[in-house]
Coordinates of C-alpha atoms in Angstrom, one line a residue:
Chain A
M1 CA 0.0 0.0 0.0
T2 CA 1.5 3.3 -1.0
Q3 CA -0.4 5.5 1.3
N4 CA 0.7 6.3 4.8
A5 CA -1.5 4.2 7.2
T6 CA -2.5 7.2 9.2
D7 CA -4.2 8.8 6.2
L8 CA -6.7 5.9 6.0
V9 CA -10.0 6.3 7.9
L10 CA -10.9 2.7 7.1
E11 CA -8.9 -0.3 6.2
V12 CA -10.5 -3.5 5.3
N13 CA -8.0 -6.3 5.1
N14 CA -8.7 -9.6 3.5
I15 CA -12.1 -10.3 5.0
E16 CA -14.3 -13.3 4.6
V17 CA -18.0 -13.3 5.5
V18 CA -20.2 -16.3 5.9
Y19 CA -23.9 -16.3 6.2
N20 CA -25.8 -19.0 8.1
K21 CA -22.5 -20.8 8.6
V22 CA -22.5 -22.0 5.0
V23 CA -23.0 -19.3 2.4
Q24 CA -19.7 -17.5 1.7
A25 CA -20.4 -13.9 0.6
L26 CA -17.0 -12.3 0.7
R27 CA -13.8 -14.1 -0.2
G28 CA -10.8 -12.1 0.9
L29 CA -11.9 -8.6 0.2
S30 CA -9.6 -5.7 0.9
L31 CA -10.2 -2.0 0.5
A32 CA -9.3 1.3 2.1
V33 CA -10.9 4.7 2.5
P34 CA -8.5 7.6 2.7
R35 CA -9.5 10.4 5.1
G36 CA -11.8 13.0 3.5
E37 CA -12.5 11.1 0.3
I38 CA -15.5 9.5 -1.3
V39 CA -14.8 5.9 -2.3
A40 CA -17.2 4.1 -4.6
L41 CA -17.8 0.4 -4.3
L42 CA -19.4 -0.8 -7.5
G43 CA -20.5 -4.2 -8.7
S44 CA -23.5 -6.2 -9.9
N45 CA -26.2 -7.7 -7.9
G46 CA -25.0 -10.2 -5.3
A47 CA -21.4 -9.2 -5.6
G48 CA -21.4 -8.6 -1.9
K49 CA -21.4 -4.8 -1.7
S50 CA -24.0 -4.5 1.0
T51 CA -22.4 -7.3 2.9
T52 CA -19.2 -5.4 2.9
L53 CA -20.9 -2.4 4.5
K54 CA -22.6 -4.5 7.1
A55 CA -19.3 -6.1 7.9
I56 CA -17.8 -2.7 8.5
S57 CA -20.7 -1.5 10.7
N58 CA -20.9 -4.8 12.5
L59 CA -24.6 -5.3 11.5
L60 CA -23.9 -8.8 10.2
P61 CA -25.0 -10.8 13.2
L62 CA -28.6 -9.4 12.7
E63 CA -28.7 -11.4 9.5
D64 CA -26.9 -14.4 10.8
G65 CA -23.7 -13.4 9.1
L66 CA -20.2 -13.8 10.5
L67 CA -16.9 -12.1 9.8
A68 CA -15.0 -15.4 9.5
S69 CA -11.5 -13.9 8.9
G70 CA -9.6 -10.7 8.2
H71 CA -9.4 -7.4 9.9
I72 CA -11.3 -4.2 9.8
R73 CA -9.7 -1.1 11.2
F74 CA -11.5 2.2 11.7
A75 CA -9.1 5.1 12.4
G76 CA -6.4 2.6 13.3
Q77 CA -8.6 0.7 15.8
D78 CA -9.7 -2.9 15.2
T79 CA -13.6 -3.0 15.2
A80 CA -14.2 -6.7 15.6
R81 CA -15.2 -6.5 19.2
L82 CA -17.3 -3.4 19.1
A83 CA -21.1 -3.5 19.2
P84 CA -22.9 -1.7 16.4
Q85 CA -24.0 1.2 18.6
Q86 CA -20.4 1.6 19.9
L87 CA -19.1 1.9 16.4
V88 CA -21.7 4.5 15.5
R89 CA -20.7 6.5 18.6
L90 CA -17.1 6.3 17.5
G91 CA -18.1 7.9 14.2
V92 CA -19.1 5.3 11.6
S93 CA -22.7 5.9 10.4
H94 CA -24.3 3.4 8.1
V95 CA -27.1 4.6 5.8
M96 CA -28.7 1.3 5.0
E97 CA -30.1 0.1 1.7
G98 CA -33.8 0.6 1.4
R99 CA -33.5 3.6 3.7
H100 CA -34.9 2.0 6.9
V101 CA -36.5 5.1 8.3
F102 CA -38.6 4.6 11.5
E103 CA -41.9 4.7 9.8
D104 CA -44.1 5.1 12.9
L105 CA -42.0 8.1 14.1
T106 CA -42.2 11.6 12.9
V107 CA -39.3 13.0 10.8
E108 CA -38.2 15.0 13.9
E109 CA -38.3 11.9 16.1
N110 CA -36.2 10.0 13.6
L111 CA -33.5 12.6 14.0
V112 CA -33.9 12.6 17.8
A113 CA -33.4 8.8 17.8
S114 CA -30.1 9.4 16.0
T115 CA -28.9 11.6 18.8
Y116 CA -28.0 8.4 20.7
A117 CA -25.0 8.3 18.4
L118 CA -23.6 11.3 20.2
S119 CA -23.7 9.8 23.7
G120 CA -20.3 9.1 25.1
R121 CA -18.5 11.4 22.8
T122 CA -15.6 13.2 24.5
N123 CA -16.0 16.6 22.9
A124 CA -19.6 17.0 24.2
A125 CA -21.2 17.1 20.7
K126 CA -24.6 18.7 20.5
P127 CA -27.1 17.5 17.9
D128 CA -27.4 19.9 15.1
F129 CA -30.9 19.6 13.6
D130 CA -30.6 22.9 11.7
L131 CA -27.7 21.4 9.8
V132 CA -29.9 18.6 8.5
Y133 CA -32.7 21.0 7.6
E134 CA -30.2 23.2 5.8
Y135 CA -29.1 20.4 3.6
F136 CA -32.6 19.0 3.2
P137 CA -35.2 21.9 3.4
R138 CA -37.9 19.4 2.4
L139 CA -37.4 17.6 5.7
F140 CA -38.0 20.8 7.6
E141 CA -41.3 21.3 5.9
R142 CA -42.4 17.7 6.8
R143 CA -40.7 17.5 10.2
K144 CA -44.0 16.9 12.1
G145 CA -45.2 14.2 9.7
L146 CA -44.8 10.5 10.0
A147 CA -41.7 9.2 8.2
G148 CA -43.7 6.4 6.7
Y149 CA -45.7 8.9 4.6
L150 CA -42.6 10.5 3.0
S151 CA -41.8 9.8 -0.6
G152 CA -38.9 7.5 -1.4
G153 CA -36.6 10.4 -2.1
E154 CA -37.6 12.2 1.1
Q155 CA -37.0 9.0 3.1
Q156 CA -33.5 8.7 1.6
M157 CA -32.9 12.4 2.6
L158 CA -34.1 11.5 6.1
A159 CA -31.8 8.5 6.2
I160 CA -28.8 10.6 5.3
G161 CA -30.0 13.4 7.7
R162 CA -30.1 10.9 10.5
A163 CA -26.5 9.9 9.8
L164 CA -25.6 13.6 9.7
I165 CA -26.9 14.1 13.3
A166 CA -24.3 11.5 14.3
Q167 CA -21.6 13.8 13.0
P168 CA -19.7 10.8 11.5
T169 CA -16.1 10.6 10.5
L170 CA -17.0 7.9 8.0
M171 CA -20.4 7.5 6.3
L172 CA -21.4 4.2 4.7
L173 CA -23.9 4.8 2.0
D174 CA -25.8 1.8 0.6
E175 CA -27.4 2.6 -2.7
P176 CA -28.8 6.0 -2.1
S177 CA -30.3 5.9 -5.7
L178 CA -32.4 2.8 -5.0
G179 CA -36.0 3.4 -6.3
I180 CA -35.5 7.1 -6.7
S181 CA -36.1 9.2 -9.9
P182 CA -33.0 10.2 -11.9
K183 CA -33.6 13.9 -11.0
L184 CA -33.8 13.2 -7.3
T185 CA -30.8 10.9 -7.5
E186 CA -28.9 13.8 -9.0
D187 CA -30.0 16.1 -6.2
I188 CA -29.1 13.6 -3.5
F189 CA -25.7 12.9 -5.0
A190 CA -25.0 16.7 -5.2
I191 CA -25.7 16.9 -1.5
I192 CA -23.5 13.9 -0.7
A193 CA -20.7 15.6 -2.5
R194 CA -21.4 18.8 -0.6
I195 CA -21.4 17.0 2.8
N196 CA -18.1 15.4 1.8
A197 CA -16.6 18.8 0.8
E198 CA -18.0 21.0 3.5
R199 CA -17.8 18.6 6.5
A200 CA -14.8 16.5 5.4
T201 CA -16.8 13.4 6.0
S202 CA -15.1 10.3 4.5
M203 CA -17.6 8.1 2.6
L204 CA -17.8 4.6 1.3
L205 CA -20.5 4.6 -1.3
V206 CA -22.1 1.5 -2.6
E207 CA -24.0 1.9 -5.9
Q208 CA -25.4 0.1 -8.9
N209 CA -25.6 3.3 -10.8
A210 CA -21.9 3.5 -11.6
T211 CA -22.2 6.7 -13.6
V212 CA -23.5 8.9 -10.8
A213 CA -21.2 7.2 -8.2
L214 CA -18.0 7.7 -10.2
A215 CA -19.0 11.3 -10.9
V216 CA -18.8 12.2 -7.2
A217 CA -16.2 9.7 -6.0
H218 CA -12.5 10.2 -5.8
R219 CA -11.7 6.6 -6.2
G220 CA -13.5 3.4 -6.7
Y221 CA -13.4 -0.4 -6.4
I222 CA -15.3 -2.9 -8.5
M223 CA -16.4 -6.1 -6.9
E224 CA -17.3 -9.4 -8.3
G225 CA -18.1 -12.7 -6.6
G226 CA -17.1 -11.4 -3.1
K227 CA -13.8 -9.7 -3.9
I228 CA -12.3 -6.7 -5.5
V229 CA -11.4 -7.1 -9.2
I230 CA -10.5 -3.6 -10.3
D231 CA -9.6 -0.5 -8.3
G232 CA -8.3 2.9 -9.1
T233 CA -9.1 6.6 -9.2
A234 CA -12.6 7.5 -10.4
E235 CA -11.3 9.0 -13.6
R236 CA -9.3 5.9 -14.4
L237 CA -12.3 3.6 -13.7
A238 CA -14.6 5.8 -15.8
S239 CA -12.3 5.4 -18.8
D240 CA -11.5 1.7 -18.3
A241 CA -12.8 -0.2 -21.3
D242 CA -14.2 -3.1 -19.2
V243 CA -15.9 -0.8 -16.7
R244 CA -17.4 1.3 -19.5
E245 CA -18.8 -1.8 -21.1
F246 CA -20.1 -3.7 -18.1
Y247 CA -21.0 -1.0 -15.6
L248 CA -21.5 2.2 -17.5
G249 CA -23.3 0.6 -20.5
M250 CA -21.1 2.3 -23.0
G251 CA -19.2 -0.5 -24.6
G252 CA -18.3 -0.9 -28.3
G253 CA -18.6 2.6 -29.5
G254 CA -21.9 3.4 -27.8
E255 CA -24.3 2.9 -30.8
A256 CA -27.3 0.8 -30.2
R257 CA -26.9 -2.8 -31.0
S258 CA -29.4 -5.6 -31.5
F259 CA -29.6 -8.3 -28.9
K260 CA -28.4 -10.8 -31.5
Q261 CA -25.1 -9.2 -31.6
L262 CA -24.8 -8.9 -27.9
K263 CA -21.8 -10.9 -26.9
H264 CA -22.0 -13.3 -24.0
Y265 CA -21.1 -12.0 -20.6
K266 CA -17.5 -13.1 -20.8
R267 CA -14.7 -11.3 -19.3
R268 CA -11.0 -11.6 -18.9
K269 CA -10.1 -13.2 -15.6
R270 CA -8.3 -10.7 -13.4
W271 CA -5.9 -12.1 -10.9
L272 CA -4.5 -8.8 -9.8
S273 CA -5.5 -6.9 -6.7
Chain B
M1 CA -88.7 -7.7 30.5
D2 CA -88.6 -4.5 32.4
M3 CA -85.2 -2.9 32.1
D4 CA -83.6 -1.4 35.1
W5 CA -81.6 1.4 33.4
G6 CA -80.0 2.6 36.7
Y7 CA -78.7 -0.9 37.4
L8 CA -77.4 -1.2 33.9
F9 CA -75.6 2.1 34.2
E10 CA -74.1 1.2 37.5
V11 CA -72.9 -2.2 36.3
S12 CA -71.5 -0.7 33.1
L13 CA -69.6 2.1 34.9
T14 CA -68.2 -0.4 37.4
S15 CA -67.2 -2.8 34.7
V16 CA -65.5 -0.1 32.6
M17 CA -63.6 1.0 35.6
G18 CA -62.6 -2.5 36.4
G19 CA -61.5 -2.6 32.7
G20 CA -59.0 0.1 33.5
L21 CA -56.9 -2.5 35.3
Y22 CA -57.0 -4.7 32.2
A23 CA -55.8 -1.7 30.2
L24 CA -52.9 -1.1 32.6
A25 CA -51.9 -4.8 32.6
G26 CA -52.4 -4.9 28.8
L27 CA -50.1 -1.9 28.5
A28 CA -47.4 -3.8 30.4
F29 CA -47.8 -6.7 28.0
V30 CA -47.7 -4.5 24.9
M31 CA -44.6 -2.7 26.1
V32 CA -42.6 -5.9 25.9
Y33 CA -44.2 -7.2 22.8
K34 CA -43.7 -4.0 20.9
A35 CA -40.0 -3.6 21.7
T36 CA -38.9 -7.2 21.7
R37 CA -41.6 -9.3 19.9
V38 CA -41.8 -11.6 22.9
V39 CA -45.3 -12.8 23.8
N40 CA -45.1 -12.8 27.6
L41 CA -47.5 -15.4 28.8
A42 CA -46.3 -14.9 32.3
I43 CA -47.8 -11.4 32.5
G44 CA -50.4 -12.6 35.1
E45 CA -47.7 -14.2 37.2
M46 CA -45.6 -11.0 37.1
L47 CA -48.7 -9.2 38.4
M48 CA -48.9 -11.7 41.2
A49 CA -45.2 -11.3 42.0
G50 CA -45.7 -7.5 42.3
S51 CA -48.6 -8.0 44.7
Y52 CA -46.7 -10.5 46.8
L53 CA -43.7 -8.1 47.0
F54 CA -46.1 -5.4 48.2
F55 CA -47.6 -7.9 50.7
T56 CA -44.1 -8.6 52.1
F57 CA -43.2 -5.0 52.5
A58 CA -46.5 -3.7 53.8
A59 CA -47.9 -6.6 55.9
M60 CA -44.8 -8.7 56.9
W61 CA -42.2 -6.0 57.3
A62 CA -44.9 -3.4 58.3
L63 CA -43.4 -0.6 56.2
P64 CA -45.5 2.5 55.8
L65 CA -47.5 2.5 52.6
W66 CA -45.7 5.4 51.0
L67 CA -42.6 3.3 51.2
A68 CA -44.0 -0.1 50.6
I69 CA -45.7 0.7 47.3
P70 CA -42.7 2.3 45.6
A71 CA -40.5 -0.4 47.1
A72 CA -42.7 -3.2 45.7
V73 CA -42.8 -1.5 42.2
L74 CA -39.0 -1.0 42.2
A75 CA -38.3 -4.5 43.3
S76 CA -40.6 -5.7 40.5
G77 CA -38.6 -3.6 38.1
V78 CA -35.4 -5.4 39.3
L79 CA -37.2 -8.7 38.8
G80 CA -38.1 -7.7 35.3
A81 CA -34.4 -6.8 34.6
V82 CA -33.3 -10.1 36.0
I83 CA -35.9 -12.1 33.9
E84 CA -34.8 -10.2 30.8
R85 CA -31.1 -10.7 31.4
T86 CA -31.2 -14.4 32.4
M87 CA -34.1 -15.9 30.5
I88 CA -34.9 -13.7 27.5
R89 CA -31.5 -12.1 26.4
P90 CA -29.9 -15.5 25.8
L91 CA -32.6 -16.3 23.3
L92 CA -32.0 -13.2 21.1
G93 CA -32.0 -14.3 17.5
E94 CA -33.8 -17.6 18.3
P95 CA -37.3 -18.3 16.8
P96 CA -40.1 -16.4 18.7
I97 CA -41.6 -19.7 19.8
S98 CA -38.5 -20.3 22.1
A99 CA -39.0 -17.1 24.1
F100 CA -42.7 -17.8 24.2
M101 CA -42.2 -21.2 25.7
V102 CA -39.7 -19.7 28.2
T103 CA -42.4 -17.3 29.4
I104 CA -44.7 -20.2 30.0
G105 CA -42.0 -21.7 32.2
L106 CA -41.4 -18.4 33.8
G107 CA -45.1 -18.3 34.9
S108 CA -44.8 -21.7 36.6
V109 CA -41.5 -20.8 38.3
L110 CA -43.1 -17.6 39.7
V111 CA -46.1 -19.6 41.0
G112 CA -43.8 -22.1 42.5
L113 CA -41.7 -19.5 44.2
V114 CA -44.7 -17.7 45.6
E115 CA -46.1 -21.0 47.0
M116 CA -42.7 -21.9 48.5
I117 CA -42.2 -18.5 50.1
W118 CA -45.7 -17.4 51.0
S119 CA -47.7 -20.6 50.8
A120 CA -50.7 -21.1 48.5
D121 CA -53.1 -19.6 51.0
Q122 CA -55.3 -16.6 50.0
R123 CA -54.1 -13.4 51.7
R124 CA -55.5 -10.0 52.2
L125 CA -53.5 -6.9 51.4
P126 CA -53.6 -4.0 53.8
D127 CA -56.3 -1.6 52.9
F128 CA -54.9 1.6 51.5
L129 CA -57.6 2.7 49.1
P130 CA -60.2 5.1 50.6
T131 CA -63.4 3.3 51.6
Q132 CA -65.8 6.1 51.4
A133 CA -68.6 5.2 49.0
I134 CA -68.6 7.0 45.6
T135 CA -71.9 7.9 43.9
V136 CA -72.3 9.1 40.3
G137 CA -75.8 10.3 39.9
D138 CA -77.9 7.4 41.4
A139 CA -75.2 4.9 40.7
F140 CA -73.2 3.5 43.6
L141 CA -69.6 2.6 42.9
A142 CA -67.4 0.4 45.0
P143 CA -64.7 2.7 46.2
K144 CA -61.9 0.3 45.7
I145 CA -62.8 -0.2 42.1
F146 CA -63.2 3.6 41.6
W147 CA -59.8 4.4 43.1
G148 CA -58.2 1.5 41.4
A149 CA -59.4 2.9 38.1
V150 CA -58.1 6.3 39.0
I151 CA -54.6 5.0 39.8
A152 CA -54.6 2.9 36.7
S153 CA -55.5 5.9 34.5
V154 CA -52.8 8.1 36.2
F155 CA -50.2 5.5 35.4
I156 CA -51.4 4.9 31.9
T157 CA -51.3 8.7 31.2
A158 CA -47.8 9.0 32.8
V159 CA -46.5 6.1 30.6
L160 CA -48.0 7.6 27.5
L161 CA -46.5 11.0 28.1
V162 CA -43.1 9.6 29.1
F163 CA -42.9 7.5 25.9
R164 CA -44.1 10.4 23.8
Y165 CA -41.6 13.0 25.0
W166 CA -38.8 11.3 26.7
R167 CA -35.8 10.4 24.5
G168 CA -35.8 6.8 25.9
G169 CA -39.4 6.5 24.6
V170 CA -38.3 7.5 21.2
A171 CA -35.6 4.9 21.4
L172 CA -38.1 2.3 22.4
R173 CA -40.5 3.2 19.6
A174 CA -37.6 3.4 17.1
T175 CA -36.5 -0.1 18.1
A176 CA -40.0 -1.4 17.8
S177 CA -40.3 0.2 14.3
D178 CA -37.0 -1.1 12.8
Q179 CA -34.4 -2.9 14.9
A180 CA -31.6 -2.9 12.4
A181 CA -32.0 0.8 11.9
A182 CA -32.1 1.4 15.6
Y183 CA -28.6 -0.3 15.8
A184 CA -27.5 1.8 12.9
V185 CA -28.3 5.1 14.6
G186 CA -26.5 4.3 17.7
I187 CA -29.3 3.1 20.0
N188 CA -28.2 0.4 22.5
V189 CA -30.9 -2.1 21.4
P190 CA -30.2 -4.7 24.2
R191 CA -30.6 -1.9 26.7
V192 CA -33.9 -0.9 25.2
F193 CA -35.1 -4.5 25.5
S194 CA -34.1 -4.5 29.2
L195 CA -35.8 -1.2 29.7
S196 CA -39.1 -2.5 28.2
W197 CA -39.0 -5.5 30.6
V198 CA -38.3 -3.3 33.6
V199 CA -41.2 -0.9 32.7
S200 CA -43.5 -3.8 31.9
A201 CA -42.7 -5.5 35.3
M202 CA -43.3 -2.2 37.1
L203 CA -46.7 -1.6 35.4
A204 CA -47.6 -5.2 36.1
A205 CA -46.8 -4.7 39.8
V206 CA -49.0 -1.6 40.0
S207 CA -51.9 -3.5 38.5
G208 CA -51.1 -6.5 40.8
I209 CA -51.2 -4.3 43.9
I210 CA -54.6 -2.8 42.9
V211 CA -56.1 -6.2 41.8
G212 CA -54.8 -7.7 45.1
S213 CA -56.2 -5.0 47.2
I214 CA -59.6 -5.4 45.6
G215 CA -59.9 -9.2 45.6
G216 CA -57.0 -10.4 47.8
I217 CA -54.0 -12.2 46.6
S218 CA -53.2 -15.9 46.1
S219 CA -50.9 -18.0 44.1
S220 CA -53.6 -18.5 41.5
M221 CA -54.2 -14.9 40.8
G222 CA -52.2 -15.3 37.7
V223 CA -55.4 -16.3 35.9
F224 CA -56.0 -12.6 35.7
G225 CA -53.3 -12.8 32.9
L226 CA -55.6 -14.9 30.9
T227 CA -58.1 -12.1 30.5
V228 CA -55.1 -9.7 29.9
L229 CA -54.2 -11.9 26.9
V230 CA -57.7 -11.6 25.6
V231 CA -57.4 -7.9 25.9
V232 CA -54.1 -7.6 24.0
I233 CA -55.2 -10.0 21.3
V234 CA -58.5 -8.1 20.8
G235 CA -56.6 -4.8 20.8
G236 CA -53.8 -5.9 18.5
L237 CA -50.6 -7.2 20.1
D238 CA -48.5 -4.3 19.3
S239 CA -51.0 -1.5 19.8
V240 CA -50.9 0.7 22.9
L241 CA -54.2 2.3 22.0
G242 CA -55.6 -1.2 21.3
A243 CA -54.7 -2.4 24.8
L244 CA -56.4 0.6 26.3
V245 CA -59.6 0.4 24.3
A246 CA -59.8 -3.4 24.5
G247 CA -59.1 -3.3 28.2
L248 CA -62.2 -1.1 28.8
L249 CA -64.3 -3.2 26.3
V250 CA -63.4 -6.5 27.8
G251 CA -64.0 -5.1 31.3
L252 CA -67.4 -4.0 30.2
V253 CA -68.4 -7.3 28.5
E254 CA -67.2 -9.2 31.5
G255 CA -69.1 -7.1 33.9
L256 CA -72.3 -7.2 32.0
A257 CA -72.0 -11.0 31.5
G258 CA -71.4 -11.3 35.3
A259 CA -74.3 -9.2 36.3
Y260 CA -76.9 -10.5 33.9
L261 CA -75.9 -14.1 33.2
G262 CA -73.9 -15.0 36.3
G263 CA -70.3 -15.1 37.3
E264 CA -69.6 -18.4 35.5
Y265 CA -70.3 -16.7 32.1
K266 CA -67.6 -14.0 32.5
L267 CA -64.8 -15.8 30.8
L268 CA -67.2 -17.3 28.2
A269 CA -68.4 -13.8 27.2
T270 CA -64.8 -12.4 26.9
F271 CA -63.7 -15.3 24.8
I272 CA -66.7 -15.0 22.6
V273 CA -65.7 -11.4 22.0
L274 CA -62.2 -12.6 21.2
V275 CA -63.3 -15.1 18.7
F276 CA -65.7 -12.5 17.1
I277 CA -63.0 -9.8 16.8
L278 CA -60.5 -12.2 15.4
M279 CA -63.0 -13.3 12.8
V280 CA -63.6 -9.7 11.7
R281 CA -60.1 -8.2 12.3
P282 CA -57.4 -10.9 12.5
Y283 CA -54.8 -8.4 13.7
G284 CA -57.0 -7.1 16.5
L285 CA -58.8 -3.8 16.6
F286 CA -55.7 -1.6 16.2
G287 CA -53.0 -4.2 15.3
T288 CA -50.3 -3.1 12.9
R289 CA -51.2 -2.5 9.4
E290 CA -48.0 -1.4 7.8
I291 CA -48.0 2.1 6.3
E292 CA -48.1 1.4 2.6
R293 CA -46.9 3.9 0.0
L294 CA -48.3 3.1 -3.4

């Protein structure tokens, strides 16, 4: 690794994850998030992207998953023995796939619930509700309403807003674009980029929508079958021929082709990384 | 048949007030179910445990009432914490039926302990409710039932307010709503589980003390829990509002059946209500229907 270890907020080293004691989801995955950067983690369905995030935030046991081997270090500290809530309090906030807002609670109460993330912090952090409402004015308008009645996009905003309350050092974002219109996706990603720039929050961003993800990310990893197959800066990935073909849908000159000509999903094996 | 409206009014009022106790005990049940999804079949026995603790403090140790009541409630809270920590927490992640079976066992253990420590004899609790007769219009109300209902509604209101405005209440409702997300926002979920058992045990103790001071205590008073189960199923297992409404409703039905048909028809009437409600609304009156966005 070329980078100085102290610059890395998150180091994931050769981890393996097994579900239900039999299904192996991750096979020796390694990645790193440098401080202050957005790192995109891309890959097709079932590649293990969400599993990676759950392994980092220690939410695996809820789904009968187990970190079978490897190490995860957040800010230099091994996280294996930390309960999920302890990890959140240390500064790792996980915005889960499918938003997971508290539907029976109001928007405001959702944010209040997140203030538990601040307990036990040494620097006596106060919850900053205004900050959330500044990034997401829509949430302010609907703060008294039940979160279950928000639109999908608004729920995603609330999920990110909840994480913001926790004032995280590292934000894990799992598919913020899931089920959201392209226009709203654009807005949300613009805000993600703003949060990263203005608050120096490091981010690990899981996405299926590689185009929007690589547009905001500094660097990226591409996963396949439970491990990393390609990594590099966002510009390099966006111009890589394979990535363009398989993840950005821009292969072979870009003109429309008929399904007859579509070549089989075949790929060079990559043994590097 | 000539209808005696005054009698009907009196019976209804008394029954609804008696239903207040069902509502309070139902709230204790819902508290645990909502947070932890554990069906606590030992709710009646926890009620009994609370009343025996009160009996010990007030009658055996002769503590003054202002001390004996809070002491009994607090001791019940500790009991709730111990039950959660030793019997329920180890079953986290196991199928719900396991915890359910454990609570059946817990009920038997509590009955056994009570019979070992205090014997199976019926006992009287010291009188602490005012005995002056209460009249509403022409209706005469048994003072114990009236004051029992007052205490129950004070506690119900307090619990509702606390869980609406206190941050711990938000944590409990958040955990009930989405456990994984509760972990992800930094809530200590196991502690919330513990909290729900403590509060539930304390509420059960309050209702146990009132029930005991109305009808005396014995090792078989856990059957009160049977009616509480009817209440929470009718109301919808995870609904606080349901427990309150169904508590009053079941109290009313039971009282009317007792007055017009005879005491032996009380349980029959309440279970007929149960069957009927389940036929019409399988999730109970106010049981969760998920908010659906289309």
